[in-house]
CSV table of C-alpha atoms in Angstrom, one decimal:
chain,number,residue,atom,x,y,z
I,28,MET,CA,-39.9,78.5,-12.3
I,29,GLU,CA,-36.6,76.8,-13.2
I,30,VAL,CA,-36.6,73.0,-13.2
I,31,SER,CA,-33.5,71.1,-14.2
I,32,VAL,CA,-34.5,67.6,-13.2
I,33,LEU,CA,-38.0,66.3,-12.8
I,34,GLY,CA,-38.4,63.1,-10.8
I,35,ILE,CA,-41.7,61.2,-11.3
I,36,ASP,CA,-42.8,58.3,-9.1
I,37,LEU,CA,-45.3,56.5,-11.3
I,38,GLY,CA,-48.5,55.0,-9.9
I,39,LYS,CA,-51.5,53.3,-11.4
I,40,ASN,CA,-53.7,56.4,-11.2
I,41,SER,CA,-51.7,59.2,-9.6
I,42,CYS,CA,-48.0,60.2,-9.6
I,43,SER,CA,-45.7,62.1,-7.3
I,44,VAL,CA,-43.6,64.7,-9.0
I,45,VAL,CA,-40.5,66.5,-7.5
I,46,GLY,CA,-38.5,69.1,-9.4
I,47,LEU,CA,-34.9,70.2,-8.7
I,48,ASN,CA,-33.3,73.4,-9.9
I,49,GLY,CA,-29.7,73.7,-11.1
I,50,THR,CA,-28.3,73.7,-7.5
I,51,GLY,CA,-30.3,70.5,-6.5
I,52,LYS,CA,-32.9,72.4,-4.4
I,53,VAL,CA,-36.5,71.1,-4.4
I,54,VAL,CA,-38.6,73.7,-6.2
I,55,VAL,CA,-41.6,71.5,-7.1
I,56,ARG,CA,-43.4,68.9,-5.0
I,57,LYS,CA,-46.8,67.9,-6.3
I,58,ARG,CA,-49.1,64.9,-6.7
I,59,MET,CA,-51.2,64.6,-9.8
I,60,ARG,CA,-52.8,62.2,-12.2
I,61,ARG,CA,-51.0,60.6,-15.1
I,62,GLU,CA,-52.7,62.8,-17.7
I,63,THR,CA,-51.9,65.9,-15.7
I,64,VAL,CA,-48.2,65.0,-15.6
I,65,LEU,CA,-48.0,65.3,-19.4
I,66,THR,CA,-49.8,68.7,-19.3
I,67,PHE,CA,-47.5,69.9,-16.5
I,68,ALA,CA,-44.3,68.8,-18.3
I,69,ALA,CA,-45.4,70.4,-21.5
I,70,ALA,CA,-45.4,73.8,-19.8
I,71,LEU,CA,-41.8,73.4,-18.6
I,72,GLU,CA,-38.6,74.2,-20.5
I,73,PRO,CA,-36.8,71.1,-21.8
I,74,CYS,CA,-35.2,69.3,-18.8
I,75,VAL,CA,-34.2,65.9,-17.6
I,76,VAL,CA,-37.2,63.7,-16.6
I,77,ALA,CA,-36.3,60.7,-14.5
I,78,MET,CA,-38.4,57.7,-13.7
I,79,GLU,CA,-38.0,54.1,-12.5
I,80,ALA,CA,-38.1,51.5,-15.3
I,81,CYS,CA,-41.4,50.0,-14.4
I,82,CYS,CA,-44.8,49.2,-16.0
I,83,GLY,CA,-45.9,52.2,-18.0
I,84,ALA,CA,-42.6,54.0,-17.8
I,85,HIS,CA,-41.7,53.5,-21.5
I,86,HIS,CA,-45.0,54.8,-22.7
I,87,MET,CA,-44.8,57.8,-20.5
I,88,GLY,CA,-41.1,58.3,-21.5
I,89,ARG,CA,-41.9,58.4,-25.2
I,90,ALA,CA,-44.7,60.9,-24.6
I,91,LEU,CA,-42.3,63.2,-22.6
I,92,ALA,CA,-39.5,62.8,-25.2
I,93,THR,CA,-41.8,64.2,-27.9
I,94,GLN,CA,-42.1,67.3,-25.8
I,95,GLY,CA,-38.4,67.8,-26.0
I,96,HIS,CA,-37.4,66.5,-22.6
I,97,THR,CA,-34.5,64.1,-21.9
I,98,VAL,CA,-35.9,60.9,-20.4
I,99,ARG,CA,-33.8,58.8,-18.1
I,100,LEU,CA,-35.1,55.5,-16.8
I,101,MET,CA,-33.3,53.7,-13.9
I,102,SER,CA,-33.6,50.3,-12.3
I,103,PRO,CA,-35.5,50.6,-9.0
I,104,GLU,CA,-32.6,48.9,-7.1
I,105,TYR,CA,-30.3,51.8,-8.0
I,106,VAL,CA,-32.8,54.4,-6.8
I,107,ARG,CA,-33.4,52.7,-3.4
I,108,PRO,CA,-30.2,54.0,-1.7
I,109,TYR,CA,-31.2,57.6,-2.3
I,110,VAL,CA,-34.5,57.3,-0.3
I,111,LYS,CA,-34.1,59.3,2.9
I,112,ALA,CA,-35.7,58.1,6.2
I,113,GLN,CA,-39.3,56.9,5.9
I,114,LYS,CA,-40.5,55.7,2.5
I,115,ASN,CA,-43.4,57.4,0.8
I,116,ASP,CA,-44.3,58.5,-2.7
I,117,ASP,CA,-42.8,62.0,-2.3
I,118,ARG,CA,-39.6,60.7,-1.0
I,119,ASP,CA,-39.4,58.2,-3.8
I,120,ALA,CA,-39.9,60.9,-6.4
I,121,GLU,CA,-37.1,63.0,-4.7
I,122,ALA,CA,-34.8,60.0,-4.7
I,123,ILE,CA,-35.5,59.4,-8.4
I,124,ALA,CA,-34.6,63.0,-9.2
I,125,GLU,CA,-31.4,62.9,-7.1
I,126,ALA,CA,-30.3,59.6,-8.5
I,127,ALA,CA,-30.7,60.9,-12.1
I,128,THR,CA,-28.1,63.5,-11.4
I,129,ARG,CA,-25.3,61.1,-10.5
I,130,PRO,CA,-22.6,60.8,-13.2
I,131,THR,CA,-22.1,57.1,-12.5
I,132,MET,CA,-25.7,56.1,-12.7
I,133,ARG,CA,-26.7,53.5,-15.2
I,134,PHE,CA,-29.8,54.2,-17.3
I,135,VAL,CA,-32.2,52.0,-19.1
I,136,GLU,CA,-32.7,52.6,-22.9
I,137,LEU,CA,-36.1,53.8,-23.8
I,138,LYS,CA,-37.9,51.0,-25.7
I,139,THR,CA,-40.1,51.5,-28.8
I,140,GLN,CA,-43.6,50.2,-29.0
I,141,GLU,CA,-42.5,47.4,-31.4
I,142,GLN,CA,-39.9,46.2,-28.8
I,143,LEU,CA,-42.5,46.2,-26.0
I,144,ASP,CA,-45.0,44.3,-28.3
I,145,MET,CA,-42.4,41.6,-29.0
I,146,GLN,CA,-41.6,41.3,-25.3
I,147,THR,CA,-45.3,40.9,-24.6
I,148,LEU,CA,-45.6,38.1,-27.1
I,149,HIS,CA,-42.7,36.3,-25.4
I,150,ARG,CA,-44.2,36.7,-22.0
I,151,ILE,CA,-47.5,35.2,-23.3
I,152,ARG,CA,-45.7,32.3,-24.9
I,153,ASP,CA,-43.8,31.6,-21.7
I,154,GLN,CA,-47.0,31.6,-19.8
I,155,LEU,CA,-48.7,29.2,-22.2
I,156,VAL,CA,-45.7,26.8,-22.0
I,157,GLY,CA,-46.0,26.9,-18.2
I,158,GLU,CA,-49.7,26.1,-18.4
I,159,ARG,CA,-49.0,23.2,-20.8
I,160,THR,CA,-46.4,21.8,-18.4
I,161,SER,CA,-48.7,22.1,-15.5
I,162,LEU,CA,-51.5,20.4,-17.4
I,163,MET,CA,-49.2,17.5,-18.5
I,164,ASN,CA,-48.0,17.0,-14.9
I,165,GLN,CA,-51.6,16.9,-13.7
I,166,ILE,CA,-52.5,14.3,-16.3
I,167,ARG,CA,-49.4,12.2,-15.3
I,168,SER,CA,-50.4,12.3,-11.6
I,169,LEU,CA,-54.0,11.4,-12.4
I,170,LEU,CA,-52.9,8.4,-14.4
I,171,LEU,CA,-50.3,7.3,-11.8
I,172,GLU,CA,-53.0,7.2,-9.1
I,173,ARG,CA,-54.8,4.7,-11.3
I,174,GLY,CA,-51.8,2.5,-11.9
I,175,HIS,CA,-50.7,3.8,-15.3
I,176,ILE,CA,-47.1,4.9,-15.4
I,177,VAL,CA,-46.1,6.9,-18.4
I,178,PRO,CA,-42.4,7.4,-19.5
I,179,GLN,CA,-40.9,10.9,-19.4
I,180,GLY,CA,-41.4,13.0,-22.5
I,181,ARG,CA,-44.2,15.0,-24.0
I,182,ALA,CA,-44.4,12.8,-27.1
I,183,LYS,CA,-44.6,9.6,-25.1
I,184,LEU,CA,-47.4,11.0,-22.9
I,185,ALA,CA,-49.4,12.0,-26.0
I,186,VAL,CA,-49.0,8.5,-27.6
I,187,ARG,CA,-49.9,6.7,-24.3
I,188,LEU,CA,-52.9,9.0,-23.7
I,189,GLY,CA,-54.2,8.4,-27.3
I,190,GLU,CA,-53.9,4.6,-26.8
I,191,MET,CA,-55.8,4.7,-23.5
I,192,LEU,CA,-58.6,7.1,-24.7
I,193,GLU,CA,-59.1,5.3,-28.0
I,194,ALA,CA,-59.0,1.7,-26.8
I,195,GLU,CA,-62.0,-0.5,-27.6
I,196,GLU,CA,-62.4,-1.5,-23.9
I,197,PRO,CA,-62.4,1.4,-21.4
I,198,VAL,CA,-59.2,1.7,-19.4
I,199,LEU,CA,-60.4,4.5,-17.2
I,200,GLY,CA,-63.7,5.0,-15.4
I,201,LEU,CA,-66.4,6.8,-17.4
I,202,ARG,CA,-66.2,10.0,-15.5
I,203,ILE,CA,-62.4,10.1,-15.5
I,204,HIS,CA,-62.4,9.2,-19.2
I,205,ARG,CA,-64.4,12.3,-20.0
I,206,LEU,CA,-62.2,14.4,-17.7
I,207,VAL,CA,-59.0,13.2,-19.3
I,208,THR,CA,-60.5,13.8,-22.8
I,209,ASP,CA,-61.3,17.4,-21.9
I,210,MET,CA,-57.7,17.8,-20.5
I,211,ARG,CA,-56.2,16.5,-23.8
I,212,ALA,CA,-58.3,18.9,-25.8
I,213,ARG,CA,-57.0,21.8,-23.6
I,214,TRP,CA,-53.5,20.4,-24.2
I,215,VAL,CA,-54.0,20.4,-28.0
I,216,ALA,CA,-55.4,24.0,-27.9
I,217,LEU,CA,-52.3,25.1,-26.0
I,218,ASP,CA,-50.0,23.4,-28.5
I,219,GLU,CA,-51.8,25.3,-31.3
I,220,ARG,CA,-51.5,28.7,-29.6
I,221,ILE,CA,-47.8,28.1,-28.9
I,222,ALA,CA,-47.2,27.0,-32.5
I,223,ASP,CA,-48.9,30.2,-33.8
I,224,LEU,CA,-46.6,32.3,-31.7
I,225,ASP,CA,-43.5,30.4,-32.8
I,226,ALA,CA,-44.5,30.9,-36.4
I,227,GLU,CA,-44.9,34.6,-35.7
I,228,PHE,CA,-41.4,34.7,-34.2
I,229,VAL,CA,-39.9,33.0,-37.3
I,230,GLU,CA,-41.6,35.5,-39.6
I,231,ALA,CA,-40.3,38.4,-37.5
I,232,ALA,CA,-36.8,37.0,-37.6
I,233,ARG,CA,-36.9,36.9,-41.4
I,234,THR,CA,-37.9,40.5,-41.8
I,235,ASP,CA,-35.6,42.2,-39.2
I,236,GLU,CA,-32.0,42.8,-40.1
I,237,GLN,CA,-30.6,42.6,-36.5
I,238,THR,CA,-32.4,39.4,-35.8
I,239,ARG,CA,-31.0,37.8,-39.0
I,240,ARG,CA,-27.5,38.6,-37.8
I,241,LEU,CA,-28.1,36.7,-34.5
I,242,LEU,CA,-29.4,33.7,-36.3
I,243,THR,CA,-25.9,33.0,-37.6
I,244,ILE,CA,-24.7,32.3,-34.0
I,245,PRO,CA,-24.8,28.5,-33.1
I,246,GLY,CA,-27.5,27.9,-30.5
I,247,ILE,CA,-29.5,31.1,-31.4
I,248,GLY,CA,-32.8,30.5,-33.1
I,249,ALA,CA,-35.8,32.7,-33.9
I,250,LEU,CA,-37.1,32.6,-30.3
I,251,ASN,CA,-33.7,33.7,-28.8
I,252,ALA,CA,-33.0,36.2,-31.5
I,253,THR,CA,-36.3,38.1,-31.3
I,254,ALA,CA,-36.3,38.1,-27.5
I,255,LEU,CA,-32.7,39.5,-27.4
I,256,VAL,CA,-33.2,42.2,-30.0
I,257,ALA,CA,-36.4,43.3,-28.2
I,258,ALA,CA,-34.8,43.4,-24.8
I,259,VAL,CA,-31.4,44.8,-25.7
I,260,GLY,CA,-32.4,47.4,-28.2
I,261,ASP,CA,-29.4,49.7,-28.8
I,262,ALA,CA,-26.3,47.6,-28.0
I,263,ARG,CA,-24.3,50.8,-27.4
I,264,THR,CA,-26.0,51.0,-24.0
I,265,PHE,CA,-23.5,48.4,-22.9
I,266,GLY,CA,-19.8,49.3,-23.0
I,267,ARG,CA,-18.6,45.8,-23.8
I,268,GLY,CA,-19.9,42.2,-24.2
I,269,ARG,CA,-19.2,41.3,-20.6
I,270,ASP,CA,-21.6,44.1,-19.5
I,271,LEU,CA,-24.4,42.4,-21.4
I,272,ALA,CA,-23.6,39.0,-19.9
I,273,ALA,CA,-23.6,40.6,-16.5
I,274,TRP,CA,-27.0,42.2,-17.2
I,275,LEU,CA,-28.3,38.8,-18.0
I,276,GLY,CA,-27.0,37.3,-14.8
I,277,LEU,CA,-24.5,35.0,-16.5
I,278,VAL,CA,-21.3,36.1,-14.7
I,279,PRO,CA,-20.0,34.9,-11.3
I,280,ARG,CA,-20.9,36.7,-8.1
I,281,GLN,CA,-17.9,38.2,-6.3
I,282,ALA,CA,-17.0,38.3,-2.6
I,283,THR,CA,-13.7,40.1,-2.7
I,284,THR,CA,-12.1,41.6,0.4
I,285,GLY,CA,-8.5,42.5,1.2
I,286,GLY,CA,-7.5,42.1,-2.4
I,287,LYS,CA,-8.3,38.4,-2.4
I,288,PRO,CA,-10.9,37.6,-5.1
I,289,ARG,CA,-13.4,35.0,-4.5
I,290,LEU,CA,-15.9,34.0,-7.3
I,291,LEU,CA,-19.2,32.3,-6.5
I,292,GLY,CA,-22.1,31.0,-8.6
I,293,ILE,CA,-23.7,33.1,-11.3
I,294,THR,CA,-25.6,36.2,-10.1
I,295,LYS,CA,-28.9,35.3,-11.8
I,296,ARG,CA,-29.7,39.0,-12.1
I,297,GLY,CA,-31.8,40.5,-14.9
I,298,SER,CA,-34.3,38.8,-17.0
I,299,ARG,CA,-34.9,35.2,-15.9
I,300,TYR,CA,-36.6,34.4,-19.3
I,301,LEU,CA,-33.7,35.6,-21.4
I,302,ARG,CA,-31.2,33.8,-19.2
I,303,LYS,CA,-33.2,30.6,-19.5
I,304,ILE,CA,-33.5,30.6,-23.3
I,305,LEU,CA,-29.9,31.4,-23.7
I,306,ILE,CA,-28.8,28.5,-21.5
I,307,GLN,CA,-31.2,26.2,-23.4
I,308,GLY,CA,-29.7,27.3,-26.7
I,309,ALA,CA,-26.2,26.7,-25.3
I,310,ARG,CA,-27.2,23.2,-24.1
I,311,SER,CA,-28.6,22.2,-27.4
I,312,SER,CA,-25.6,23.4,-29.4
I,313,LEU,CA,-23.0,22.0,-27.0
I,314,PRO,CA,-22.6,18.5,-28.6
I,315,THR,CA,-22.1,20.0,-32.1
I,316,MET,CA,-19.9,22.8,-30.8
I,317,SER,CA,-17.6,20.5,-28.9
I,318,LYS,CA,-16.8,18.6,-32.1
I,319,SER,CA,-16.2,21.5,-34.4
I,320,ASP,CA,-12.8,22.5,-35.6
I,321,THR,CA,-13.1,26.1,-34.6
I,322,ARG,CA,-11.5,28.3,-31.9
I,323,LEU,CA,-14.9,28.3,-30.0
I,324,GLY,CA,-15.0,24.5,-30.3
I,325,ALA,CA,-11.5,24.2,-28.9
I,326,TRP,CA,-12.5,26.5,-26.0
I,327,VAL,CA,-15.5,24.3,-25.2
I,328,ARG,CA,-13.4,21.1,-25.3
I,329,GLY,CA,-10.9,22.7,-22.9
I,330,LEU,CA,-13.7,23.6,-20.5
I,331,LEU,CA,-15.3,20.1,-20.7
I,332,SER,CA,-11.9,18.6,-19.7
I,333,ARG,CA,-11.8,20.5,-16.4
I,334,ALA,CA,-15.4,21.4,-15.4
I,335,HIS,CA,-18.8,19.9,-15.1
I,336,GLN,CA,-21.1,20.0,-18.2
I,337,ASN,CA,-23.6,22.3,-16.5
I,338,THR,CA,-20.9,24.8,-15.8
I,339,VAL,CA,-19.7,24.6,-19.4
I,340,VAL,CA,-23.3,25.2,-20.6
I,341,VAL,CA,-23.6,28.4,-18.5
I,342,ALA,CA,-20.1,29.6,-19.7
I,343,LEU,CA,-21.1,29.0,-23.3
I,344,ALA,CA,-24.3,31.0,-22.7
I,345,ALA,CA,-22.2,33.9,-21.4
I,346,LYS,CA,-19.9,33.6,-24.4
I,347,MET,CA,-23.0,33.7,-26.7
I,348,ALA,CA,-24.2,36.9,-25.0
I,349,ARG,CA,-20.9,38.5,-25.7
I,350,ILE,CA,-21.1,37.5,-29.4
I,351,VAL,CA,-24.6,38.9,-29.5
I,352,TRP,CA,-23.4,42.2,-28.2
I,353,ALA,CA,-20.5,42.3,-30.8
I,354,LEU,CA,-22.9,41.6,-33.7
I,355,LEU,CA,-25.4,44.1,-32.6
I,356,ARG,CA,-22.8,46.8,-31.8
I,357,HIS,CA,-20.8,46.5,-34.9
I,358,GLY,CA,-23.4,45.3,-37.4
I,359,ARG,CA,-21.7,42.1,-38.4
I,360,THR,CA,-22.6,38.5,-38.8
I,361,TYR,CA,-21.0,35.6,-37.0
I,362,GLU,CA,-18.1,33.9,-38.8
I,363,PRO,CA,-16.4,31.0,-37.0
I,364,THR,CA,-12.6,31.1,-36.9
I,365,LEU,CA,-11.1,27.7,-37.9
I,366,LEU,CA,-8.1,26.3,-36.1
I,367,ALA,CA,-4.8,26.4,-37.9
I,368,ALA,CA,-3.8,23.2,-39.6
């Protein structure tokens, strides 16, 4: 049986498999469990194995790559146009196999276990930060209902909370006092867990060569650098820096017709987390960047003179993404170019 392209629609327990021969004709159409897929693929001659880039795809892809197959992962939104008529698992597997044969298709780089582990740590940290923010807002609303208004800021809330809970005369009712004490203990525990993860990111940034390169960019810290290296992987996947910025959703959307270009807001495609931390890094470095005697500083000052600060922050984040690509692609460190005297 000749199979040139094997399309796999991954499921939690079972998978749909469709095989195409050299002419594009369907020669295999089966449904099997995940473990059986590896056994079935091992009996085939090396071929192209295509899957959607979803949960479990990278683990399955690495196992298939060790068998000699060429693994191609694709974004689900690029596979959807190839689904014919009614949608089911078999049609999805056939669409995956057909999409993998297109010469203009964009593929996702297969990630290593270390990259996936680092991305998992970032997801956990982001979840913990969200839990801490939700807990702080709940404490603020609880105090506001009892006439205690606390200024904005995490540090101010912590100081005010300590004064109220450690006062000689009770400020809150006995039951609410115990409740708020328990909520503060949960807050402290979340702070400790987030600090442990931050320390782990700093240590990882010291030991990895690619991450150390990114740390030379203004506005890029250990958190941004480790997340970008884990997500981007091989920078050669992107043809140029703008492609990486577009992958992060930092370029304008287009509505062009009749040869008349019309640019809208940023696309907000790709990873929301990566885009968020890049924009936060750009916002923190903007005051220093706008005062520097470098070409990048002059570019920032020119933007500030004709655009809103928030627009400049996003533009600077897109510029940082391009610099990240250049450093990872060419193996260099960031060296700011000074303005001519």
